[in-house]
Coordinates of C-alpha atoms in Angstrom, one line a residue:
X271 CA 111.3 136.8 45.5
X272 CA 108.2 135.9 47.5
X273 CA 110.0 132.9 48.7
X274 CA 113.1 134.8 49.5
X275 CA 111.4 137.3 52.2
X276 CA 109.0 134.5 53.4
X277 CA 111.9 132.5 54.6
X278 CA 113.3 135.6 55.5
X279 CA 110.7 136.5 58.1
X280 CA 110.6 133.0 59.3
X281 CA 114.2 132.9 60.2
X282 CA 114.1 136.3 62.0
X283 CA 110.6 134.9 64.1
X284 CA 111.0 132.6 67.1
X285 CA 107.2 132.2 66.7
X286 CA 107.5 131.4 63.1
X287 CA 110.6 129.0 64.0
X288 CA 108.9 127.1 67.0
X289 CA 105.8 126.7 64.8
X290 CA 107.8 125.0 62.2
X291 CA 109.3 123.3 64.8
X292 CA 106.1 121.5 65.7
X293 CA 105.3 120.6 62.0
X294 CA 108.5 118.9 61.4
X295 CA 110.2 117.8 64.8
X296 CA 108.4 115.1 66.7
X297 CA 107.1 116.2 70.2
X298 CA 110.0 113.0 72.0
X299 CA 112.2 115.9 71.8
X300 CA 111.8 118.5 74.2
X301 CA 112.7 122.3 73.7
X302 CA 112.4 124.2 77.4
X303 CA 112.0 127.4 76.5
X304 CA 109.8 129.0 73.4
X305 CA 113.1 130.6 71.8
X306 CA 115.4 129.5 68.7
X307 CA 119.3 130.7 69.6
X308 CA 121.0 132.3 66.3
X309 CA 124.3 133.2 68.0
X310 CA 126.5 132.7 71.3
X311 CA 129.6 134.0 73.1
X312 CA 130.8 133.3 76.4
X313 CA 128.0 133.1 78.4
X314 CA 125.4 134.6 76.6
X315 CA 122.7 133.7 73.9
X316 CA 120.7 135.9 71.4
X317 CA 118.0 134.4 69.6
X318 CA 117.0 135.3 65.9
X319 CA 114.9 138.6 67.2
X320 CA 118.2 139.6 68.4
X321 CA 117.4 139.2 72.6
X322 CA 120.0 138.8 75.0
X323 CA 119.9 135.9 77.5
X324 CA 122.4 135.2 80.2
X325 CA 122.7 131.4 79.3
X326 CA 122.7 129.2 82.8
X327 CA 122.1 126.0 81.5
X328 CA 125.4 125.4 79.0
X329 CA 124.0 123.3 76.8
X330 CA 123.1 121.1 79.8
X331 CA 126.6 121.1 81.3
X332 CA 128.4 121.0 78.0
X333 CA 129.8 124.7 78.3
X334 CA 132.4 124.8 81.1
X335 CA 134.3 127.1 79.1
X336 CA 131.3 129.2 77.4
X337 CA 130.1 129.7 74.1
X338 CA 132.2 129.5 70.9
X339 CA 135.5 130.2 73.0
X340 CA 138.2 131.3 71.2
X341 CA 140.6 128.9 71.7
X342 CA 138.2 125.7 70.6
X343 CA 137.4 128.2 67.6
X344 CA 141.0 128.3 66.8
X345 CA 141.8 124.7 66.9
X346 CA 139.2 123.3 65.4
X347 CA 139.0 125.4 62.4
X348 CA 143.0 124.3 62.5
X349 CA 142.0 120.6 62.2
X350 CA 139.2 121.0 59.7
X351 CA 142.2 122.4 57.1
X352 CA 143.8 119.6 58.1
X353 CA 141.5 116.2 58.6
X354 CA 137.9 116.6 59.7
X355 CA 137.1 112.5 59.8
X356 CA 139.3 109.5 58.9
X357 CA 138.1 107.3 61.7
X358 CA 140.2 106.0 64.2
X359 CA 139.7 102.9 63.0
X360 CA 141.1 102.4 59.9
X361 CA 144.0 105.2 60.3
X362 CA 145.3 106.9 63.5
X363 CA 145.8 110.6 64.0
X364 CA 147.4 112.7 66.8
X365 CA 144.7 114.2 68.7
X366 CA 142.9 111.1 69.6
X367 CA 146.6 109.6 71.1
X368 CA 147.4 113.6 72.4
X369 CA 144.2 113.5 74.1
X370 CA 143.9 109.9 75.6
X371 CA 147.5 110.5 76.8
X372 CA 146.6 113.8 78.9
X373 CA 143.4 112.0 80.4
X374 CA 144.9 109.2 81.2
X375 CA 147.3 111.6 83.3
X376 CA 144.7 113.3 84.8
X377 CA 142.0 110.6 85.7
X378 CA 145.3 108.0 87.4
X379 CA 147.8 110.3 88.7
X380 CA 150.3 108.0 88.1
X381 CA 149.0 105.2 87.6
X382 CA 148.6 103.3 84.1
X383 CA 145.2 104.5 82.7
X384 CA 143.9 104.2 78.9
X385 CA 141.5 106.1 77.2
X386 CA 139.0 105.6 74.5
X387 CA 136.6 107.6 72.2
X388 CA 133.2 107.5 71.6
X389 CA 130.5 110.5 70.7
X390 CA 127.6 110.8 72.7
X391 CA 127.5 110.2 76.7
X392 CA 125.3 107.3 76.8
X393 CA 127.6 105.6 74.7
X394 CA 130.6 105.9 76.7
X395 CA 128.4 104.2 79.9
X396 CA 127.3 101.5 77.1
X397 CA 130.8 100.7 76.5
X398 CA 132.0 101.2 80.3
X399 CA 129.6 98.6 81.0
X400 CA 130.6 96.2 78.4
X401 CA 134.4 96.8 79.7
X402 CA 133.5 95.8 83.0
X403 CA 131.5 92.5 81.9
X404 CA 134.2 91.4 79.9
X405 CA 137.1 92.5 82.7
X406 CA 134.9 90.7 85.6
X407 CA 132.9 88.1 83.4
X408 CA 130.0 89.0 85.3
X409 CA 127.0 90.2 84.2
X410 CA 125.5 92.5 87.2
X411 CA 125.2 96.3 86.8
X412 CA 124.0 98.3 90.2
X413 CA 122.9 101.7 89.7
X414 CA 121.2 104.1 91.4
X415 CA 117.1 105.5 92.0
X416 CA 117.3 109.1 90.2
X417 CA 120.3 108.2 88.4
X418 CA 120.6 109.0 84.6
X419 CA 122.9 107.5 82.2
X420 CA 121.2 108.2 78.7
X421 CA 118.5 107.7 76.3
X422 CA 120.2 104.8 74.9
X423 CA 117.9 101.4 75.6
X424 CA 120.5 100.2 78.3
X425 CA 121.1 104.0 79.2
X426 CA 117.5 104.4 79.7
X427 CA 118.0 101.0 81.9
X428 CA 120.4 102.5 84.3
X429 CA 118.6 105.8 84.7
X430 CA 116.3 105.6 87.7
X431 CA 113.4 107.6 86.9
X432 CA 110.3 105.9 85.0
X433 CA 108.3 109.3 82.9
X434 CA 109.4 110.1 80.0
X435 CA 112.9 107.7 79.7
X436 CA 111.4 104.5 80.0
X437 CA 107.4 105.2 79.0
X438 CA 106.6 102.0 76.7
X439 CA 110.3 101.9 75.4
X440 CA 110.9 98.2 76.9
X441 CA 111.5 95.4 77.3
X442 CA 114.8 96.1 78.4
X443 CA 118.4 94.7 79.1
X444 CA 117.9 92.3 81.7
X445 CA 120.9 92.2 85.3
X446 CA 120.7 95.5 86.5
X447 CA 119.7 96.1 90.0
X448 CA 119.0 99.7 91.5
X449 CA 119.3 101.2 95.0
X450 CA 118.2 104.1 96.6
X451 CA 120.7 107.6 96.5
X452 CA 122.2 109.3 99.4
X453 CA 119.5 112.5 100.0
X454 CA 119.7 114.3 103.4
X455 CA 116.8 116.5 102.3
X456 CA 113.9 113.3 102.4
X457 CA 116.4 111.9 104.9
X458 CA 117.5 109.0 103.1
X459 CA 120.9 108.8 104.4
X460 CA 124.3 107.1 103.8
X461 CA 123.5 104.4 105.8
X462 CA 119.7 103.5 104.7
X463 CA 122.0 103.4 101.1
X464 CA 124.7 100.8 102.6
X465 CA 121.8 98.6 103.9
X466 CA 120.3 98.4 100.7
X467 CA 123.4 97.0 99.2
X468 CA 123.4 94.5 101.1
X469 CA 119.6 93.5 101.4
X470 CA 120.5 93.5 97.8
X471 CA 123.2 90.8 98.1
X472 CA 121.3 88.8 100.4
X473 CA 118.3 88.8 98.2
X474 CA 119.0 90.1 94.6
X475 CA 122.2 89.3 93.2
X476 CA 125.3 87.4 94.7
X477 CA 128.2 90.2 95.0
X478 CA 130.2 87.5 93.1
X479 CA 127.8 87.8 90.1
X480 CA 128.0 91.8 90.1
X481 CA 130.9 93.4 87.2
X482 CA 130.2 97.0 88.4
X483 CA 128.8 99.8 90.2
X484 CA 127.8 102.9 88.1
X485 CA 127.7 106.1 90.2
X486 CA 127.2 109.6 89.6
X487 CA 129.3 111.8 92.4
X488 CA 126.8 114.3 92.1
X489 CA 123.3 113.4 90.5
X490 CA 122.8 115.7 87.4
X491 CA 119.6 115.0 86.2
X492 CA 118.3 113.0 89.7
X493 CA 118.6 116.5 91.4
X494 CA 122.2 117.7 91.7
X495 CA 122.5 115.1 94.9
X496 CA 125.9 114.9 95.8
X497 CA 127.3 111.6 97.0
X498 CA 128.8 112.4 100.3
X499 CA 132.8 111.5 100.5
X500 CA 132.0 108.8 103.2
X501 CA 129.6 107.3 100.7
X502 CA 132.0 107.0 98.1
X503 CA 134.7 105.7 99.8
X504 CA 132.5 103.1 101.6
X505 CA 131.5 102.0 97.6
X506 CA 134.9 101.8 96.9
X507 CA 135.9 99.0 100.3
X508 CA 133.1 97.5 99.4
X509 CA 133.5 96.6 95.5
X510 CA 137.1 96.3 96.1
X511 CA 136.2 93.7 99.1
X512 CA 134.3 91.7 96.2
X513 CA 136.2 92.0 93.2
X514 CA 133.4 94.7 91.3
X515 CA 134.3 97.5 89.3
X516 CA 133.3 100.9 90.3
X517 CA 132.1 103.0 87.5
X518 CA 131.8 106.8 88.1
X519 CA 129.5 108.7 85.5
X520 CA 131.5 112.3 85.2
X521 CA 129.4 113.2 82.1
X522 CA 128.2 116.1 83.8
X523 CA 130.1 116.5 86.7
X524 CA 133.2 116.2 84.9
X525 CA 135.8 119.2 84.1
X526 CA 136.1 121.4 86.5
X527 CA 131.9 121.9 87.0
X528 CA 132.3 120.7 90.6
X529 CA 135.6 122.9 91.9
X530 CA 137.6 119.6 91.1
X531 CA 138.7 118.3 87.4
X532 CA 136.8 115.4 88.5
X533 CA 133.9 115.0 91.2
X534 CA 135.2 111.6 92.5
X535 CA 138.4 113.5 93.5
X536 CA 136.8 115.3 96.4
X537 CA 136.4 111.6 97.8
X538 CA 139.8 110.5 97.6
X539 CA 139.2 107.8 95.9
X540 CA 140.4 106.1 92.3
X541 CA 137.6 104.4 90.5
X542 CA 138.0 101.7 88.2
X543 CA 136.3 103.5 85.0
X544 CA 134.9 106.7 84.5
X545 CA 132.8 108.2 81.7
X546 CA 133.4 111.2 80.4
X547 CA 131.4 113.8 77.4
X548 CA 129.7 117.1 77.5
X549 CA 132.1 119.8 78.3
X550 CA 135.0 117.7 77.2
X551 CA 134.4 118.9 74.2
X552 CA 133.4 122.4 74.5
X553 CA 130.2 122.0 72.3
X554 CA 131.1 119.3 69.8
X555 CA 130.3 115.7 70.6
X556 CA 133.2 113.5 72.2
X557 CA 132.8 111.4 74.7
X558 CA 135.2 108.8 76.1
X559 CA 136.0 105.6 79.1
X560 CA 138.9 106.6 80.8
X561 CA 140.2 103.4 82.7
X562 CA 142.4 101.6 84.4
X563 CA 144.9 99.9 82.0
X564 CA 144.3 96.1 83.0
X565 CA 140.2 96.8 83.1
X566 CA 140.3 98.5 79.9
X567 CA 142.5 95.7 78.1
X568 CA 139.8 93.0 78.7
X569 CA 137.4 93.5 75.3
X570 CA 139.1 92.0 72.3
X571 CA 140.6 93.7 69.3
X572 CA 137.7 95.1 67.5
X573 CA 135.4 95.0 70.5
X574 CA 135.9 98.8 71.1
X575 CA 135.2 102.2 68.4
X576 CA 132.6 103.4 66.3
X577 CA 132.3 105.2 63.4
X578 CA 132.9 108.6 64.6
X579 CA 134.1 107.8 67.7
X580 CA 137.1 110.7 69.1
X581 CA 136.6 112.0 65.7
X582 CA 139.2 114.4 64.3
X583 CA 137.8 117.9 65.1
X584 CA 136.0 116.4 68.4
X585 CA 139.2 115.7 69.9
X586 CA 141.2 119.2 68.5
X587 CA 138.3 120.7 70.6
X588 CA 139.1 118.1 73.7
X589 CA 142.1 118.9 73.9
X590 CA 141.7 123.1 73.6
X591 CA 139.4 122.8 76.9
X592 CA 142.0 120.9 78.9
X593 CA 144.4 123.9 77.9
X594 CA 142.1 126.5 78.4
X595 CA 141.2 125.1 82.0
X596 CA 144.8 124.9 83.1
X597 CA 145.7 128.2 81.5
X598 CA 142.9 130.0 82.8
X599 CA 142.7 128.4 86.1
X600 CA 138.8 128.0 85.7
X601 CA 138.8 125.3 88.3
X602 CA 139.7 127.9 90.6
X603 CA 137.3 130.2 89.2
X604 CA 134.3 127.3 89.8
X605 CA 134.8 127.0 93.4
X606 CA 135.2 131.1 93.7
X607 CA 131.8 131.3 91.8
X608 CA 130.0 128.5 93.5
X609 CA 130.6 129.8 97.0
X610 CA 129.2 133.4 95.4
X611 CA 126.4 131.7 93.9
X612 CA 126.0 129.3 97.0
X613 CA 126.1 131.9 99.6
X614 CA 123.5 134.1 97.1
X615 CA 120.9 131.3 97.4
X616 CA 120.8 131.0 100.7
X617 CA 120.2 134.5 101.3
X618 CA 116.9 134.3 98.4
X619 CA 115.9 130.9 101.1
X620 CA 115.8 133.2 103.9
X621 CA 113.4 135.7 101.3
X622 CA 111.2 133.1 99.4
X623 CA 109.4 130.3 101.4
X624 CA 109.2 128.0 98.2
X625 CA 113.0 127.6 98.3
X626 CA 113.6 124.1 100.5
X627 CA 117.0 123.3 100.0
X628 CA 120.0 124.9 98.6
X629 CA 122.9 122.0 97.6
X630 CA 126.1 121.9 95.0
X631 CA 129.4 121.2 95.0
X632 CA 131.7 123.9 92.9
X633 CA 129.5 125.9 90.7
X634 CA 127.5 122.9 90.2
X635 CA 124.3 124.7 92.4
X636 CA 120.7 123.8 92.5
X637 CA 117.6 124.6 94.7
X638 CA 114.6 122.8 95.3
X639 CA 111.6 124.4 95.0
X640 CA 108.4 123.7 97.3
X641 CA 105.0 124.5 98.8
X642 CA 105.8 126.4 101.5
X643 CA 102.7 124.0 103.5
X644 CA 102.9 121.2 102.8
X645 CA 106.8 121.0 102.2
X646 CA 106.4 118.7 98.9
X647 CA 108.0 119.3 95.6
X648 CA 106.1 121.9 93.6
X649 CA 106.3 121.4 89.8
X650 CA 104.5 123.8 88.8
X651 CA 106.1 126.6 90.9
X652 CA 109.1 125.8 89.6
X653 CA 107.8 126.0 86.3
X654 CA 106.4 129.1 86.6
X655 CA 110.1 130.6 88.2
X656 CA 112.1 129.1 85.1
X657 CA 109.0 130.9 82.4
X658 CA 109.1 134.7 84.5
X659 CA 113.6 134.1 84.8
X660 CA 113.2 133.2 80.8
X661 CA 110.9 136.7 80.2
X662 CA 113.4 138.8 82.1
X663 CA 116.6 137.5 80.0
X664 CA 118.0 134.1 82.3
X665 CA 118.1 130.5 81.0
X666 CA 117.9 127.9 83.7
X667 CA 116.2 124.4 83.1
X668 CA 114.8 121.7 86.4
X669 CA 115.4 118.3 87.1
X670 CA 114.9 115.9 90.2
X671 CA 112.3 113.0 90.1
X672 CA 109.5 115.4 90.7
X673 CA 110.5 118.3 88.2
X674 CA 111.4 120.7 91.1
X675 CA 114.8 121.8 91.4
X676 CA 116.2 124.6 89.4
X677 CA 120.1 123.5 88.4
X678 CA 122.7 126.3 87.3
X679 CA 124.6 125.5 84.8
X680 CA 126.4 128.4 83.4
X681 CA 129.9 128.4 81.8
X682 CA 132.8 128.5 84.6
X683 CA 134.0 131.3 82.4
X684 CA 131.1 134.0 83.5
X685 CA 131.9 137.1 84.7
X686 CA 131.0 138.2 88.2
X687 CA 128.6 140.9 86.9
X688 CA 127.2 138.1 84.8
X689 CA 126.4 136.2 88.0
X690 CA 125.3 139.2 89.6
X691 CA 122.9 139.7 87.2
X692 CA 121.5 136.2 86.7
X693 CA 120.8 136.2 90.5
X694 CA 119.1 139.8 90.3
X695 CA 116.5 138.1 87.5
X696 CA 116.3 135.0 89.9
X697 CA 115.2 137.1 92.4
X698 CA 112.7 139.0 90.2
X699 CA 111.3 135.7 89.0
X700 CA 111.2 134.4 92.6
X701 CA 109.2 137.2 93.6
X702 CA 106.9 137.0 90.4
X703 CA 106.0 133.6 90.5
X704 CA 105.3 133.6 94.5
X705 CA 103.0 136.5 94.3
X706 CA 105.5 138.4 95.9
X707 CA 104.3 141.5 93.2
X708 CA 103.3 141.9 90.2

């Protein structure tokens, strides 16, 4: 009976919890904010002391249509009477061929795309790179400074940022080359970018020796830098002009986050593979390559897959978001509530000196916090805005190289008084963290 209550308590404790947490889980795995989440809906969170908390970061990006919707409820409690796991490879089912049918759609407009499944984003830029070797039977990878592309060894690789993804974790995979990312705020423009490209061919790697390009059209974890259109589509002349793939990483960007299904579609442009995970599968792991057909044929029979790769109930969720984002028009709905959230955060700039910059694309929004003399990032301010927004009731997590942009990240499904009350906390923690009161 003693055992009973004890475990009782230290289920209904975050202190308790978090305490455990430390004994058991090592510290490589970080947790951002000192709370353990018992239940969800929509765009909210309450932990196991029963608080509320308007949820900004989705899971990081894996929410576009909230918590525990009910139409992802539905169908995956469908499949699991059904199939939970066969594995694609030994015997086919109809959600994975359902689901690569209506990507393939939507990714090439027409054109012959195919589609296939793995679980975790890093793995789907693994295999998109492995496409593009054996498409181009080259061995070059380019990627970008601030980029990230997983914890994977080669995802680690591609990600352009050294503390804590690449620490002592090498050697690693050798042929990949990095340049610097578009970022009007520390004036590194568009063209300081081309011109590295091609100090890079001169010096680095022969274009003829380069399979692909990996991009993300908006930097998630770099910063939320978007990749201007006239960036993008210069990329695309220029790997077309040499016979290299361009790979665009929509693992975070993807599904509506940015006010398009797709980021690369405010560029007009058609890249050669793109990655896809997070919200595709509306909190359960999926992740796929969506490609061109003749890129996607190159690896042999066999080449392609693992274990639970577009498993069962993964892709029953899949294919729920894609009808919930059509039906409820939420990529609509992101561009409404980034311009709200936009326009919101330009007015708390013109209030709070620490704010620098204020950049996004759809409701895909992020400031940068600095020291109002010296105008460099500031870590710890923006550290100590993300602890006083976690005390009053908001969830928002940083990223950029130096730790010192706040991203928002909430479900595309959030309410306007939802938003309006995020950005009231914001302000609160804004104003508590600068001194503003106390």
């Amino acid at each position: 009976m003693q055992n009973v209550m004890a475990e009782q308590q230290l289920y209904s404790d975050n202190s308790l919890l978090l305490d455990a947490r430390e004994q058991h889980v090592p510290r490589g795995v970080v947790t951002a904010h000192p709370l353990v989440i018992e239940r969800a809906k929509g765009s909210e969170v309450w932990d196991v002391e029963g608080n509320r908390f308007l949820d900004f970061v989705g899971g990081i990006g894996v929410l576009n249509v909230g918590h525990n919707h009910p139409a992802v409820v539905n169908a995956v409690t469908k499949q699991l009477g059904l199939v939970s796991h066969a594995c694609f490879q030994v015997v086919a089912y109809p959600g994975y061929i359902e689901l690569a049918q209506r990507l393939n759609r939507l990714v090439g407009n027409g054109q012959p795309f195919k589609s296939v499944f793995f679980t975790s984003g890093a793995e789907a830029v693994e295999n998109a790179v492995k496409i593009a070797r054996a498409h181009t039977q080259r061995a070059g990878i380019i990627a970008f400074d601030g980029a990230f592309h997983g914890r994977t060894l080669l995802g680690c690789t591609l990600t352009g940022m050294s503390q804590p993804y690449k620490q002592n974790f090498g050697p690693f995979p050798g042929e990949v080359y990095r340049l610097p990312f578009p970022n009007a705020f520390y004036d590194v423009s568009d063209e300081d970018c081309l011109k590295a490209l091609d100090q890079l061919f001169a010096v680095q790697i022969a274009p003829e020796r380069v399979a692909a390009i990996i991009i993300e059209p908006v930097q998630g974890d770099g910063g939320f830098l978007p990749a201007g259109a006239d960036f993008m589509q210069a990329l695309r002349r220029i790997t077309e002009k040499h016979g290299i793939l361009l790979i665009c990483d929509e693992v975070q960007t993807g599904f509506g986050r940015t006010g398009r299904m797709f980021a690369f579609q405010h560029s007009e442009i058609v890249p050669d593979l793109i990655t896809v995970a997070k919200s595709l599968g509306g909190g359960l792991p999926i992740s796929g390559v969506v490609g061109k057909a003749a890129v996607m044929e190159a690896p042999l029979p066999g080449g392609l897959g693992g274990t639970y790769g577009g498993n069962a109930l993964g892709c029953a969720a899949a294919l729920a978001v894609l009808d919930v984002m059509e039906h409820d028009n939420l990529i609509s709905r992101s561009n409404r509530l980034g311009e709200k959230l936009n326009a919101h955060l330009h007015q708390l700039a013109q209030k709070y000196a620490c704010i620098g910059n204020v950049r996004g694309l759809g409701f895909m929004q992020a400031v940068e916090i600095i020291d109002f003399e010296t105008k460099r990032p500031d870590s710890m301010m923006t550290q100590k805005i993300l602890d006083c927004a976690c005390q009053e009731g908001l969830l928002l997590i940083k990223c950029g190289l130096d730790r010192s942009t706040i991203r928002f990240l909430a479900p595309l499904v959030t309410t306007d008084s939802q938003l309006e009350e995020a950005l009231h906390i914001f302000d609160i923690a804004l104003a508590r963290a600068s001194g503003r009161f106390e």
